[in-house]
Coordinates of C-alpha atoms and ligand atoms in Angstrom, one line a residue:
M25 CA 0.0 0.0 0.0
K26 CA 1.4 3.4 -1.0
Y27 CA 0.6 6.5 1.0
E28 CA -0.6 9.5 -1.1
I29 CA 2.1 12.1 -0.8
K30 CA 1.4 15.8 -1.3
I31 CA 4.5 17.7 -2.4
T32 CA 5.1 21.4 -1.6
K33 CA 8.4 22.5 -2.9
T34 CA 10.5 25.2 -1.3
E35 CA 10.7 28.6 -2.8
R36 CA 14.1 29.2 -1.3
P37 CA 16.4 26.3 -2.0
N38 CA 19.6 26.3 0.0
E39 CA 23.0 26.4 -1.5
R40 CA 24.5 23.0 -1.7
P41 CA 27.9 22.4 -0.1
Q42 CA 30.7 23.1 -2.5
D43 CA 33.5 21.3 -0.7
E44 CA 32.4 17.7 -0.1
S45 CA 35.5 16.9 1.8
K46 CA 34.2 19.1 4.6
L47 CA 30.7 17.6 4.9
G48 CA 31.3 15.8 8.3
F49 CA 28.2 14.0 9.6
G50 CA 24.7 15.3 10.0
K51 CA 25.4 19.0 10.1
I52 CA 23.8 20.0 6.8
F53 CA 20.2 19.2 5.8
T54 CA 18.5 19.2 2.4
D55 CA 15.7 21.5 1.3
H56 CA 12.7 19.2 2.1
M57 CA 11.5 16.8 4.7
F58 CA 8.7 14.2 4.9
L59 CA 5.9 14.4 7.5
M60 CA 2.8 12.3 8.2
D61 CA 0.5 12.3 11.2
Y62 CA -1.1 9.5 13.1
S63 CA -4.2 9.5 15.2
E64 CA -6.2 6.5 16.6
D65 CA -9.3 7.4 14.6
K66 CA -7.7 8.3 11.2
G67 CA -4.6 6.0 11.3
W68 CA -1.6 7.4 9.3
H69 CA -2.8 10.4 7.2
D70 CA -1.7 13.7 5.6
A71 CA 1.5 12.3 4.0
R72 CA 3.4 15.3 2.8
I73 CA 6.8 16.6 1.7
V74 CA 7.3 20.1 2.8
P75 CA 10.2 22.6 3.0
F76 CA 12.7 21.6 5.6
G77 CA 12.1 23.5 8.9
P78 CA 11.1 23.4 12.5
M79 CA 8.2 21.2 13.5
P80 CA 5.9 22.9 16.0
T81 CA 5.1 20.4 18.8
H82 CA 2.8 20.7 21.8
P83 CA 4.9 21.3 25.0
A84 CA 3.1 18.3 26.8
S85 CA 3.9 16.1 23.8
T86 CA 4.9 12.4 24.8
V87 CA 8.2 12.6 23.1
F88 CA 9.4 15.4 25.4
H89 CA 8.4 13.8 28.6
Y90 CA 8.5 10.0 28.2
G91 CA 11.0 9.6 25.3
A92 CA 8.5 8.0 22.8
E93 CA 10.8 8.1 19.8
V94 CA 12.3 5.5 17.4
F95 CA 14.5 6.1 14.4
E96 CA 16.4 4.6 11.5
G97 CA 19.6 5.5 9.6
L98 CA 20.2 4.5 6.0
K99 CA 22.1 6.0 3.1
A100 CA 21.5 6.9 -0.6
Y101 CA 24.7 6.4 -2.7
R102 CA 25.6 7.9 -6.1
N103 CA 26.7 5.0 -8.3
K104 CA 29.4 5.2 -10.9
E105 CA 26.9 6.0 -13.7
G106 CA 25.6 9.0 -11.6
G107 CA 22.4 7.2 -10.6
I108 CA 21.2 6.9 -7.0
Q109 CA 20.7 3.8 -5.0
L110 CA 19.8 2.5 -1.5
F111 CA 21.4 -0.3 0.4
R112 CA 19.0 -2.9 1.9
P113 CA 16.4 -0.2 2.8
E114 CA 13.7 -2.9 3.3
E115 CA 15.7 -4.0 6.4
N116 CA 15.6 -0.5 7.8
V117 CA 11.8 -0.2 7.3
K118 CA 11.3 -3.6 9.1
R119 CA 13.6 -2.6 12.0
L120 CA 11.7 0.7 12.3
N121 CA 8.5 -1.1 12.7
N122 CA 10.0 -3.5 15.3
S123 CA 11.4 -0.6 17.3
A124 CA 8.0 1.2 17.0
A125 CA 6.2 -1.9 18.3
R126 CA 8.5 -2.2 21.2
L127 CA 7.7 1.4 22.3
C128 CA 4.0 1.1 21.6
L129 CA 4.3 3.6 18.7
P130 CA 2.1 3.0 15.6
T131 CA 3.8 0.9 12.9
L132 CA 3.9 1.8 9.2
D133 CA 3.1 0.0 5.9
E134 CA 6.5 -1.3 4.7
E135 CA 5.9 -0.9 1.0
G136 CA 4.5 2.6 1.6
T137 CA 7.4 3.6 3.9
L138 CA 9.9 2.5 1.2
D139 CA 8.1 4.5 -1.4
I140 CA 8.1 7.6 1.0
I141 CA 11.9 7.3 1.3
K142 CA 12.5 6.9 -2.4
T143 CA 10.2 9.7 -3.3
L144 CA 12.0 12.1 -0.9
V145 CA 15.5 11.0 -2.0
E146 CA 14.5 11.4 -5.7
L147 CA 13.3 14.9 -5.0
E148 CA 16.5 15.7 -3.3
K149 CA 18.7 13.8 -5.7
D150 CA 21.0 16.8 -6.4
W151 CA 22.0 16.7 -2.7
V152 CA 23.5 13.3 -3.0
P153 CA 27.2 14.0 -3.0
K154 CA 29.5 12.7 -5.6
S155 CA 32.9 12.3 -4.0
E156 CA 34.4 9.0 -2.8
G157 CA 33.3 8.2 0.7
T158 CA 30.2 10.5 0.8
S159 CA 26.5 9.7 0.7
L160 CA 23.1 11.1 1.6
Y161 CA 22.2 10.0 5.1
I162 CA 18.4 9.4 5.6
R163 CA 17.0 9.7 9.0
P164 CA 13.4 8.4 9.3
F165 CA 11.9 8.8 12.8
I166 CA 8.5 8.3 14.6
Y167 CA 7.6 10.2 17.7
G168 CA 4.7 10.2 20.1
N169 CA 2.7 13.4 20.0
D170 CA -0.1 13.0 22.5
P171 CA -0.7 16.5 24.0
H172 CA -1.2 15.4 27.6
L173 CA 0.9 14.1 30.5
G174 CA -0.6 10.7 31.3
V175 CA 1.8 7.8 30.7
H176 CA 0.2 5.4 28.3
A177 CA 0.6 3.9 24.8
V178 CA 0.8 6.6 22.2
K179 CA -2.5 7.6 20.4
N180 CA -1.1 10.4 18.3
A181 CA 2.3 10.3 16.5
V182 CA 4.3 11.8 13.6
F183 CA 6.5 10.0 11.1
A184 CA 9.2 12.2 9.6
V185 CA 12.1 11.7 7.3
I186 CA 15.1 14.2 7.0
C187 CA 18.2 13.9 4.8
S188 CA 21.7 15.1 5.3
P189 CA 24.7 14.9 2.9
V190 CA 27.5 13.2 4.8
G191 CA 31.2 12.2 4.7
A192 CA 32.9 10.0 7.3
Y193 CA 31.2 9.6 10.8
Y194 CA 34.5 9.6 12.6
A195 CA 37.0 12.3 12.2
E196 CA 39.5 9.5 12.0
G197 CA 37.9 8.4 8.6
L198 CA 39.2 5.0 7.8
N199 CA 42.0 5.2 10.4
P200 CA 41.7 3.0 13.5
V201 CA 39.5 4.4 16.3
K202 CA 40.3 4.2 20.1
I203 CA 37.5 2.5 22.0
A204 CA 37.0 2.5 25.8
I205 CA 35.2 -0.5 27.3
E206 CA 32.8 0.8 29.9
S207 CA 32.6 -1.1 33.2
K208 CA 30.2 1.1 35.1
D209 CA 27.3 2.4 33.1
V210 CA 25.3 -0.1 30.9
R211 CA 23.5 0.7 27.7
A212 CA 20.8 -2.0 27.7
V213 CA 19.4 -5.1 29.4
R214 CA 17.6 -8.1 28.0
G215 CA 13.9 -7.2 28.0
G216 CA 14.7 -3.6 27.9
T217 CA 15.0 -1.5 24.7
G218 CA 18.5 -2.4 23.5
E219 CA 17.4 -4.1 20.3
A220 CA 15.1 -1.2 19.4
K221 CA 16.6 1.9 17.8
C222 CA 15.1 4.4 20.2
G223 CA 16.4 7.8 21.2
G224 CA 16.4 6.9 24.9
N225 CA 19.2 4.2 24.4
Y226 CA 21.4 7.0 23.1
A227 CA 20.5 9.5 25.8
A228 CA 21.4 6.9 28.5
S229 CA 24.8 6.3 26.8
L230 CA 25.9 9.9 26.7
R231 CA 27.5 10.0 30.2
A232 CA 29.9 7.1 29.4
G233 CA 30.5 8.5 25.9
Q234 CA 31.5 11.9 27.3
K235 CA 33.8 10.3 29.9
A236 CA 35.5 8.3 27.1
E237 CA 35.9 11.4 24.9
E238 CA 37.5 13.3 27.8
N239 CA 40.0 10.4 28.1
G240 CA 40.8 10.5 24.4
Y241 CA 38.6 7.7 23.2
T242 CA 36.2 7.9 20.3
Q243 CA 33.4 5.7 21.6
V244 CA 32.4 3.3 24.3
L245 CA 32.2 -0.5 24.0
W246 CA 29.3 -1.7 26.1
L247 CA 29.2 -4.8 28.2
D248 CA 26.1 -6.7 29.1
G249 CA 23.9 -5.0 31.6
V250 CA 23.7 -7.8 34.2
E251 CA 27.2 -9.3 34.7
R252 CA 29.2 -6.6 32.8
K253 CA 31.2 -9.4 31.4
Y254 CA 30.1 -10.0 27.8
I255 CA 30.8 -7.7 25.0
E256 CA 27.7 -6.2 23.3
E257 CA 28.3 -3.3 20.9
V258 CA 29.9 0.1 20.5
G259 CA 27.8 3.4 20.7
A260 CA 27.0 3.6 17.0
M261 CA 28.2 0.3 15.6
N262 CA 28.3 -3.6 16.2
V263 CA 31.7 -5.1 16.8
M264 CA 33.6 -8.0 15.3
F265 CA 36.9 -9.6 16.2
K266 CA 39.2 -11.8 14.2
I267 CA 40.8 -14.2 16.5
N268 CA 43.1 -17.1 15.3
G269 CA 41.6 -16.8 11.7
K270 CA 37.9 -17.0 13.0
V271 CA 35.5 -14.0 13.3
I272 CA 33.6 -13.6 16.5
T273 CA 30.7 -11.2 16.9
P274 CA 28.4 -10.9 19.9
A275 CA 25.1 -12.8 19.5
L276 CA 21.9 -10.8 19.2
T277 CA 20.7 -11.6 22.6
G278 CA 18.0 -9.0 22.9
S279 CA 20.0 -6.1 24.2
V280 CA 22.1 -5.5 21.1
L281 CA 20.9 -3.6 18.0
P282 CA 20.5 -6.1 15.1
G283 CA 22.7 -4.0 12.7
I284 CA 22.1 -4.2 9.0
T285 CA 25.8 -3.7 8.3
R286 CA 26.6 -6.5 10.7
K287 CA 24.3 -8.9 9.0
S288 CA 25.7 -7.9 5.6
C289 CA 29.3 -8.4 6.8
V290 CA 28.5 -11.8 8.4
E291 CA 27.0 -12.8 5.0
L292 CA 30.1 -11.5 3.1
L293 CA 32.5 -13.2 5.4
K294 CA 30.7 -16.6 5.2
S295 CA 30.6 -16.3 1.4
W296 CA 34.4 -16.0 1.5
G297 CA 34.6 -19.1 3.6
Y298 CA 35.3 -17.6 7.0
E299 CA 33.9 -19.2 10.1
V300 CA 31.7 -16.6 11.9
E301 CA 30.7 -17.3 15.5
E302 CA 27.8 -15.2 16.8
R303 CA 27.9 -16.0 20.5
L304 CA 28.4 -14.7 24.0
F305 CA 32.0 -13.3 24.0
S306 CA 33.5 -12.1 27.3
V307 CA 35.8 -9.3 27.8
T308 CA 38.2 -11.9 29.6
E309 CA 38.3 -14.0 26.5
L310 CA 39.0 -10.9 24.4
F311 CA 42.0 -9.8 26.5
E312 CA 43.4 -13.4 26.7
A313 CA 43.4 -13.2 22.9
A314 CA 45.0 -9.8 23.0
K315 CA 47.7 -11.0 25.4
N316 CA 48.5 -14.3 23.7
G317 CA 48.7 -12.7 20.3
T318 CA 45.7 -14.4 18.7
L319 CA 43.6 -11.1 18.5
E320 CA 44.4 -10.3 14.9
E321 CA 41.8 -7.6 14.0
A322 CA 38.9 -5.7 15.5
W323 CA 36.4 -3.5 13.7
G324 CA 33.0 -1.9 14.1
T325 CA 30.1 -2.0 11.6
G326 CA 27.3 0.5 11.0
T327 CA 25.6 2.6 8.5
A328 CA 27.2 5.8 9.6
A329 CA 30.5 4.2 10.6
V330 CA 30.6 1.7 7.7
V331 CA 33.5 -0.7 8.6
S332 CA 35.7 1.0 11.1
P333 CA 39.0 -0.5 12.3
I334 CA 39.6 -0.5 16.1
G335 CA 43.2 0.3 16.9
H336 CA 43.1 0.6 20.7
L337 CA 40.9 -0.9 23.4
F338 CA 40.9 0.5 26.9
Y339 CA 39.6 -1.5 29.9
E340 CA 39.9 -1.0 33.6
G341 CA 43.1 1.2 33.5
K342 CA 44.9 -0.8 30.7
E343 CA 45.2 -0.1 27.1
Y344 CA 45.6 -2.8 24.5
T345 CA 46.8 -2.1 20.9
V346 CA 45.0 -4.1 18.1
C347 CA 46.8 -4.9 14.8
N348 CA 49.5 -2.4 15.6
N349 CA 46.9 0.3 15.3
Q350 CA 46.7 -0.3 11.5
I351 CA 43.7 -1.3 9.4
G352 CA 43.8 -5.1 9.2
E353 CA 43.7 -7.0 5.9
L354 CA 40.2 -8.5 6.5
T355 CA 38.8 -5.1 7.8
Q356 CA 40.0 -3.5 4.6
K357 CA 38.6 -6.3 2.4
L358 CA 35.2 -5.9 4.2
Y359 CA 35.3 -2.2 3.7
D360 CA 36.2 -2.4 0.1
N361 CA 33.6 -5.0 -0.8
L362 CA 30.8 -3.5 1.2
T363 CA 31.4 0.0 -0.1
G364 CA 32.0 -1.4 -3.6
I365 CA 28.4 -2.8 -3.6
Q366 CA 26.9 0.3 -1.9
W367 CA 28.5 2.7 -4.4
G368 CA 27.8 0.4 -7.4
K369 CA 31.4 -0.3 -8.2
A370 CA 31.1 -4.0 -7.4
E371 CA 28.6 -6.5 -8.6
D372 CA 25.5 -6.8 -6.3
K373 CA 25.6 -10.5 -5.9
F374 CA 23.3 -10.6 -2.9
G375 CA 20.5 -8.3 -4.4
W376 CA 21.1 -5.7 -1.7
I377 CA 20.7 -2.6 -3.9
N378 CA 17.4 -0.8 -4.4
K379 CA 17.6 1.8 -7.2
V380 CA 16.0 5.2 -6.7
C381 CA 16.7 6.9 -10.1
D382 CA 19.3 6.7 -12.9
Ligands
LIG16 N1 24.6 -0.4 17.2 C1 24.1 0.8 17.4 C2 23.9 1.2 18.8 C3 23.9 1.8 16.4 O1 23.5 3.0 16.6 C4 24.1 1.4 15.0 C5 23.8 2.2 14.0 O2 22.8 2.2 13.3 C6 24.5 0.0 14.8 C7 24.8 -0.8 15.8 C8 24.7 -0.5 13.4 O3 23.5 -0.7 12.8 P1 23.3 -0.6 11.2 O4 24.4 -1.4 10.6 O5 22.0 -1.1 10.9 O6 23.5 0.8 10.8
LIG17 C1 23.6 4.9 12.0 O1 24.7 4.3 11.7 O2 22.7 5.0 11.1 C2 23.3 5.4 13.3 O3 22.2 5.5 13.6 C3 24.4 5.7 14.3 C4 24.2 7.0 14.9 C5 24.6 8.2 14.1 C6 23.5 7.1 16.1

């Protein structure tokens, strides 16, 4: 089912960034955004693309007081012929609905939501940057908009999509990042909201993130919320370790975000013949491997972060260097193959690409 989208174009288009090497991440926005309202009696209605700008919201709105918000992150890439394509967007739409269901926010029609994203991206096609390593980051989100203070499942909501031309997420680019393993704060527990992509998870992670940054680390690696023993994920990416030729990544136990890049990397690795273990993986096991020399590579995976080598791991007062703080061979191969498919330079063997326009 497709939503009927009314399009109102801006009369004052913004100047597009000239120097694509200075895009950074999520600082510049395109000319338009998508909005759609939900109410219990009408369902989703009033689908519209409007000029980008503030969204007036009632001061008692559920999103402000009880954090009723879920979001997604995907990218539109300019392929080598100049066309525009998305990478596994159906997976993002499915995950958005799973997250919404977890927070009792209304879910969306999947085919209709994909059509909304493609319609907006096509309208903003001139904003999709052209330089190597750049893309148009797409941020769909749903928030509860009930104008009263009682705590209950949301009856009014908004679905919005905004877009931002981006470069690398980390200032380090493809250079290894320094990660601090957090042993005090936890991000999520099983039965909580860890596997949903909801704003509250990120709000709760800021304190440890800030502490890590103050100590010179880029992001936090979270441990499980009960024993603080098992590795879960990094602030904006899943993690993988190459130990003794095998790849180990934490299992999706309910408190970890099921990353689409993670899933794609696992599929790529298996197609190359690698053994991939998705299991509970303790911080003790990690540092045993670091000490006995079998920890060969470590990297994070995410839409914003792509495939990001980890060069240093800090835990309880000690710092461990991984792969001599260089990008490992397998990390580089994963990066090249994944981005090759995303940017249309390599064959799309797995059928992951969804074209927007030529
Ligand atoms: N884990 C967290 C906490 C994230 O924010 C992200 C980013 O979306 C990921 C993992 C990676 O997920 P994906 O590969 O779907 O972008
Ligand atoms: C993404 O990779 O899309 C994310 O959502 C990470 C982030 C910027 C929070």
